C-alpha positions as a printed Julia matrix, in Angstrom:
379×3 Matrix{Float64}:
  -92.87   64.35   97.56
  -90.04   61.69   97.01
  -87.2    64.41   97.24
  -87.73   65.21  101.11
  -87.54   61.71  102.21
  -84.64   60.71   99.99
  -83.28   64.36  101.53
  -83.56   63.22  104.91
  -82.11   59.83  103.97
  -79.02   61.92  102.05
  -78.62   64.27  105.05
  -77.77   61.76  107.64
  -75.5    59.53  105.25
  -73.6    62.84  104.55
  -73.07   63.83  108.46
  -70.73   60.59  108.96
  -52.6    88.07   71.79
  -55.16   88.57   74.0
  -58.34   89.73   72.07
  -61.64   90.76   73.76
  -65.37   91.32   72.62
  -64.79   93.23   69.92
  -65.86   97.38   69.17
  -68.56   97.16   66.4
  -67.77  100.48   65.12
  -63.81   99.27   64.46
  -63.22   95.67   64.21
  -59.71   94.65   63.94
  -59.39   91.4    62.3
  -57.78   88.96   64.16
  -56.26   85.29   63.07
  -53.89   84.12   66.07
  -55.01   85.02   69.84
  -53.35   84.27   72.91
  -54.51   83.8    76.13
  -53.68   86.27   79.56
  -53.37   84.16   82.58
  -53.06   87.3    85.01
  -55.22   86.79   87.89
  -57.48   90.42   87.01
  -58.84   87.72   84.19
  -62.64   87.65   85.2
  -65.12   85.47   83.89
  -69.22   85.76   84.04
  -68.97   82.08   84.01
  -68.42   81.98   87.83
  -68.14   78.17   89.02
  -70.05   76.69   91.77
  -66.97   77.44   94.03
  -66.8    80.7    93.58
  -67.47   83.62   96.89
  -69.96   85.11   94.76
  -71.78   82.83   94.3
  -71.79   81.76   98.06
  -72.7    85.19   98.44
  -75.48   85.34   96.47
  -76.74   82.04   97.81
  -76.4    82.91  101.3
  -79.46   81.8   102.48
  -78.48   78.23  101.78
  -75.08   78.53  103.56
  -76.02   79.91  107.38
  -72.79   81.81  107.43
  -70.45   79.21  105.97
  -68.92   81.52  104.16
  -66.29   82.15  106.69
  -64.82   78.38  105.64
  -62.24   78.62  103.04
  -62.3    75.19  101.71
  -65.31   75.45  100.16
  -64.33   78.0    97.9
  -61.53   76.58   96.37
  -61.03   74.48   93.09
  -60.49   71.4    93.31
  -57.11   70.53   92.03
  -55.69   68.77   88.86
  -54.61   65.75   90.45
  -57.24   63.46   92.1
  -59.99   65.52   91.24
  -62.42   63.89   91.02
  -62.32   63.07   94.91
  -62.03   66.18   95.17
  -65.18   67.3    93.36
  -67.27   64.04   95.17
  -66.21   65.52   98.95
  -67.06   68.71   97.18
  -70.59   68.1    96.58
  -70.9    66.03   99.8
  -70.34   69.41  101.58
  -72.5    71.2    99.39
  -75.74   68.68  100.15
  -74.86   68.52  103.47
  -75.33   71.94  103.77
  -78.62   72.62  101.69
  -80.66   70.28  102.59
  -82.09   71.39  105.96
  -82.73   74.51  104.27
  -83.95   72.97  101.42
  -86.1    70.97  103.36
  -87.13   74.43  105.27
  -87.8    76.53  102.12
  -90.48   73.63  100.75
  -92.56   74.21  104.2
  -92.23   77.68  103.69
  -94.1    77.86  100.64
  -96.56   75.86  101.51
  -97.72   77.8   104.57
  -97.23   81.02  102.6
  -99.47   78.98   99.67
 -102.11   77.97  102.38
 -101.79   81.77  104.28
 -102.09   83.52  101.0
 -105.33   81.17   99.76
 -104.36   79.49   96.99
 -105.74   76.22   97.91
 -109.11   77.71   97.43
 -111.61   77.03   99.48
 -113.28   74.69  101.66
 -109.22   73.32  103.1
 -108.96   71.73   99.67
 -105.44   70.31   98.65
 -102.86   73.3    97.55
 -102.9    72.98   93.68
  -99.47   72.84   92.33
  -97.01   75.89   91.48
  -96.2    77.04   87.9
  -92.7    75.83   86.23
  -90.98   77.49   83.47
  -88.06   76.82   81.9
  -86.35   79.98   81.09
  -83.65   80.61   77.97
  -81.29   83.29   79.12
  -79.72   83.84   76.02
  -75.56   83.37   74.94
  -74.26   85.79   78.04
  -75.38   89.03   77.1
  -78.24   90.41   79.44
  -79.24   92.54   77.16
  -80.06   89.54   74.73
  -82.8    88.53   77.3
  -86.55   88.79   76.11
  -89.12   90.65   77.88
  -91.16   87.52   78.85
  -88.13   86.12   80.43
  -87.07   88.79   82.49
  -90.87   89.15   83.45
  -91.05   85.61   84.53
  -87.8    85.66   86.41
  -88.51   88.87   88.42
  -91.83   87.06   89.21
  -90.3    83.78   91.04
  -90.4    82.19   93.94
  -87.21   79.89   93.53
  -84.76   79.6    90.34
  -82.5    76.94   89.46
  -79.64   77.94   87.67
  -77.25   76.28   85.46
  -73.41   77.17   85.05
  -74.08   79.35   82.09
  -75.8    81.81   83.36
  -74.14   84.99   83.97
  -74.06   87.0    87.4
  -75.76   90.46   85.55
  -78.49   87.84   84.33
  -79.12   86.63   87.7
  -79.22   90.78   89.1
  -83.27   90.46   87.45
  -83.94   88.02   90.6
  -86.43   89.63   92.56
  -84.67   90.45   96.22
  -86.73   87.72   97.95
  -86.87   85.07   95.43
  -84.3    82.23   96.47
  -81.53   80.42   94.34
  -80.46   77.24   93.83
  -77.07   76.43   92.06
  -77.14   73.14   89.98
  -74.41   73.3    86.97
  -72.54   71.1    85.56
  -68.75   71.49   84.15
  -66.41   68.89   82.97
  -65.81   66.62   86.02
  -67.98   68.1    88.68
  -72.26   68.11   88.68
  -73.57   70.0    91.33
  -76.86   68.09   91.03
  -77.75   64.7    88.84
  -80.24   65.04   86.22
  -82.37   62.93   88.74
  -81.71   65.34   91.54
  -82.76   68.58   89.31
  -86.11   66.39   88.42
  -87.17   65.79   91.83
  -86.08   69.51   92.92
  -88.73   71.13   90.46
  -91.21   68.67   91.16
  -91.2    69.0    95.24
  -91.03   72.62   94.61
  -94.2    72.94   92.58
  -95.68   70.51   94.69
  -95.26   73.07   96.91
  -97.34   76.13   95.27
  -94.06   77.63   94.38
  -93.02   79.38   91.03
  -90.32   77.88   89.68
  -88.06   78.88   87.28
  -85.32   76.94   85.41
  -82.95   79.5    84.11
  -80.35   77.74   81.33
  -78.06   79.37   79.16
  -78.93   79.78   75.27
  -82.24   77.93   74.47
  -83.74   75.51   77.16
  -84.59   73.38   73.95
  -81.14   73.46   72.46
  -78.8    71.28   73.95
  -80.28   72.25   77.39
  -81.75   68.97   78.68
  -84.94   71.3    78.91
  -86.96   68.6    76.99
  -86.17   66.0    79.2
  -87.07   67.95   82.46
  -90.13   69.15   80.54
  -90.88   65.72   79.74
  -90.46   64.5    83.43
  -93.03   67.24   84.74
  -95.75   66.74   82.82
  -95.4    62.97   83.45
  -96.09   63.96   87.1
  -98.89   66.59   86.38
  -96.77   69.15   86.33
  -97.87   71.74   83.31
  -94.26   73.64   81.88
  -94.03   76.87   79.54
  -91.33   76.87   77.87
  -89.82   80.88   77.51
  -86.88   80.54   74.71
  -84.03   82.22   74.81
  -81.27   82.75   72.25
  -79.09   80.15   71.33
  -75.37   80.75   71.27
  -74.92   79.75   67.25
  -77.16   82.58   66.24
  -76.57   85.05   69.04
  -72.97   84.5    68.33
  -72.98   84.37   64.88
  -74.89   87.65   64.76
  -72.14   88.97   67.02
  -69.47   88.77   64.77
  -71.18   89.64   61.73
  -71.43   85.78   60.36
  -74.96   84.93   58.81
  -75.38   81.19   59.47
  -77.21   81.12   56.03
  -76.76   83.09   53.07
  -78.24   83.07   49.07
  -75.64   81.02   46.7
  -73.17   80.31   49.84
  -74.98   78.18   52.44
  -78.44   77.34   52.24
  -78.92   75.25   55.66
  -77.21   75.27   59.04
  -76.7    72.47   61.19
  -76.33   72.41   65.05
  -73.78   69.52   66.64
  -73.2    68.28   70.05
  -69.11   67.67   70.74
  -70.49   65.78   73.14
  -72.12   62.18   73.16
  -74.62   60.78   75.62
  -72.5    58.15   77.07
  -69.4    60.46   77.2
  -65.76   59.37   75.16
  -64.0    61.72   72.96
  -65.53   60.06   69.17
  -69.21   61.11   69.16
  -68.89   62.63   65.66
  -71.05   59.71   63.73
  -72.98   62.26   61.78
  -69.99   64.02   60.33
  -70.49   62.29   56.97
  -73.73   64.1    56.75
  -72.25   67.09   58.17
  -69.78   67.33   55.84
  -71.41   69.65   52.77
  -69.77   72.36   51.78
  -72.98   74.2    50.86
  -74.15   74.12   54.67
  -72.73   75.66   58.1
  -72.02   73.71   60.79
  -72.22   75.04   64.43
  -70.47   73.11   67.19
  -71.34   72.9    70.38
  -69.17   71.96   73.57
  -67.05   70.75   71.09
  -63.03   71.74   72.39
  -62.16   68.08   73.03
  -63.45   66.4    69.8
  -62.63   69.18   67.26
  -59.47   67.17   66.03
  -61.48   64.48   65.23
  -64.23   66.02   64.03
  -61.92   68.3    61.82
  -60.41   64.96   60.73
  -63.59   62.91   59.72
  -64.92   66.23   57.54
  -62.4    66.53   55.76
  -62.19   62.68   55.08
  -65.8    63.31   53.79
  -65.11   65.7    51.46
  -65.59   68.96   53.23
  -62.53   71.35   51.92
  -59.8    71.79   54.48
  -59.16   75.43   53.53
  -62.96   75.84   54.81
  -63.07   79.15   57.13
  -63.97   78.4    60.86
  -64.23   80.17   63.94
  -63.93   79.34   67.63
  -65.4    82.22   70.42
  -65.08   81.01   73.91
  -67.61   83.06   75.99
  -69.71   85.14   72.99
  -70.92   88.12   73.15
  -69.39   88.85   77.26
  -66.64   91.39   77.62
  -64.54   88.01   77.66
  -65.16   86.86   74.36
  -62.46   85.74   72.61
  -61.78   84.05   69.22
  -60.03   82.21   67.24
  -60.25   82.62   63.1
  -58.38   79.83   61.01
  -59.25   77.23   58.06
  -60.0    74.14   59.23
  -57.41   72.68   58.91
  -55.79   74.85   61.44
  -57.92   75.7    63.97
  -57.62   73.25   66.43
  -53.62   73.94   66.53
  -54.76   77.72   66.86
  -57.35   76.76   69.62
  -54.07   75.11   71.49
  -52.44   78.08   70.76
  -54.58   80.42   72.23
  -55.96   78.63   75.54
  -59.2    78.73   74.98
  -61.35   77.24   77.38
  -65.23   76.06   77.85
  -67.83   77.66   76.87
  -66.51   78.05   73.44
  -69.05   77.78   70.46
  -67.08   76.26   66.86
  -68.52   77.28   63.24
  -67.5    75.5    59.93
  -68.82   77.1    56.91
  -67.99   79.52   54.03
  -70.5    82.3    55.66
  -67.39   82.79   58.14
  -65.33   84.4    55.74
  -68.61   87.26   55.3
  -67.46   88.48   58.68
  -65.71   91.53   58.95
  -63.28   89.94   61.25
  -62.09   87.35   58.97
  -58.49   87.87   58.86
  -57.85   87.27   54.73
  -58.0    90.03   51.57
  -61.66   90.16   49.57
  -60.12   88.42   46.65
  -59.05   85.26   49.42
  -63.46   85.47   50.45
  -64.16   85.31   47.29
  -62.58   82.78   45.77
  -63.34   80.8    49.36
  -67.38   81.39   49.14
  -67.75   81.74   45.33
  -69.33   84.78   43.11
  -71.76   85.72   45.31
């Protein structure tokens, strides 16, 4: 529809201590980490960038991979050039296939008869938007690996790890459109329009996000755009990083006579800035656990206004930076401390952040029984 004119339009504007996941059957508790910056250091997080990634995408890249600069990162200074001429490259190479691929499924629509009968118009494809869970494959449900092995075309976001994306069926195609600090591979417009010509098409599509497509996944909004256009959505959950996390390290995000609600936080706000934290008054209650989401950059300030609001500054908190991977790392500290110990240990995005009393029920948490209980109370 609109997306392969504006395409068209696009294409010829372009042309001119180091501690790991941890072994359940021995936990070593852990207060102070420190980060190894030795290039074997791996992630499942790939970036856009990455060869991998090219790899895997291929199809989109008519043997571009042979040209270095794509691949690399685009530096700390003037980087956000950088990232602009590195998205420039990236449209100007997808969008004749792009353009190809939508033809594609329509003839193999109209070949295969699902227009029906009689030459009528091709009915539209089937669009789900897909939870893949906090990292783990193995934390993927049934229905979602059924859906996924069942595509035509998947979108993926930045979150989503390489052994999740090894349930793609061999034919199905990929499209890369993450976000990171600094760099979108795709607008939020851009992503719209994609799904939408796509089903248009006939095509199954499926929008694989990290954690819950419903959770601080901009899932609602896409869902909301699609159906606005006819489009009908099924949502397949997936799950989110606070619980698969929590459950991880042995933290129950509610518990009888210590916390009796949890509450989920953005770090981020809407129009960007580093003070989005207006609902920390609320969020301050000792009674509840608070799980923090993309929430490095505002911790200090967040830390700050609880603490203003009453919330103890001896509460226990955590920080894991890509839960429940081989990577995962983590910082334990009160809260008082944990953003120096966050410094201290280099850890980077994705990291998950949870404030409560239930952290100190972990077996990880690095203080004597008698410190837990006097911290969380006769239980």
């Amino acid at each position: 529809m609109a997306l392969v004119s504006r395409l068209q339009s696009l294409s010829s504007s372009l042309s001119s201590t180091h501690f790991r996941k941890p072994d359940s059957l021995n936990p070593q508790p852990i207060c102070s980490l420190h980060f190894n910056n030795s290039p074997s250091y791996t992630s499942p997080f790939t970036e856009k960038h990455s060869i991998e990634r090219y790899q895997r995408d291929q199809w989109l890249y008519n043997n571009q991979l042979e040209q270095p600069t794509l691949f690399s990162l685009p530096p700390d200074t003037d980087a956000d050039a950088d990232s602009d001429l590195t998205r420039q490259n990236d449209i100007a190479l997808q969008l004749p296939e792009l353009r190809k691929l939508l033809q594609v499924l329509r003839e193999k629509r109209e070949r295969e008869g699902g227009c029906g009968g009689g030459g009528g118009k091709c009915g539209p494809g089937n669009v789900f938007l897909v939870g893949t869970g906090p990292g783990d494959p193995e934390l993927l449900t049934l229905k979602a690996v059924r859906v996924v092995q069942s595509a035509d075309l998947l979108l993926y976001d930045r979150l989503v790890s390489n052994h999740v994306l090894d349930f793609v069926a061999s034919d199905a195609r990929l499209v890369y459109v993450g976000k990171t600090a600094g760099y979108h591979s795709r607008t939020q417009e851009e992503i719209h329009e994609l799904l939408l010509s796509f089903a248009e098409a006939g095509a199954t599509v499926v929008r694989l996000k990290g954690g819950d497509p419903l959770v601080f996944g901009r899932g609602g909004e896409e869902m909301d755009f699609l159906q606005q256009q006819g489009i009908q959505v099924q949502v397949i959950p997936g799950i989110t990083a606070a619980s698969g996390i929590a459950a991880e390290l042995g933290i129950p995000l509610t518990h009888r006579g210590v916390a009796n609600s949890v509450r989920f936080l953005t770090g981020h706000s809407r129009k960007g800035g580093t003070d989005p934290l207006f609902v920390a008054e609320n969020a301050a209650d000792p009674d509840s656990t608070l799980v923090v989401y993309m929430g490095l950059s505002t911790l200090p300030s967040l830390a700050q206004k609880l603490v203003h609001h009453g919330l103890p500054p001896t509460t226990p908190a955590v920080a894991v930076e890509r839960g429940t991977t081989p990577q995962q790392r983590m910082v334990f500290a009160e809260l008082k401390d944990l953003a120096n110990e966050i410094t201290l240990a280099e850890l980077v995005s994705p990291t998950l952040i949870v404030i409560g009393k239930v952290v100190a029920l972990s077996p990880l948490w690095p203080h004597t029984l008698n410190e837990v209980a006097a911290l969380v109370g006769a239980i």
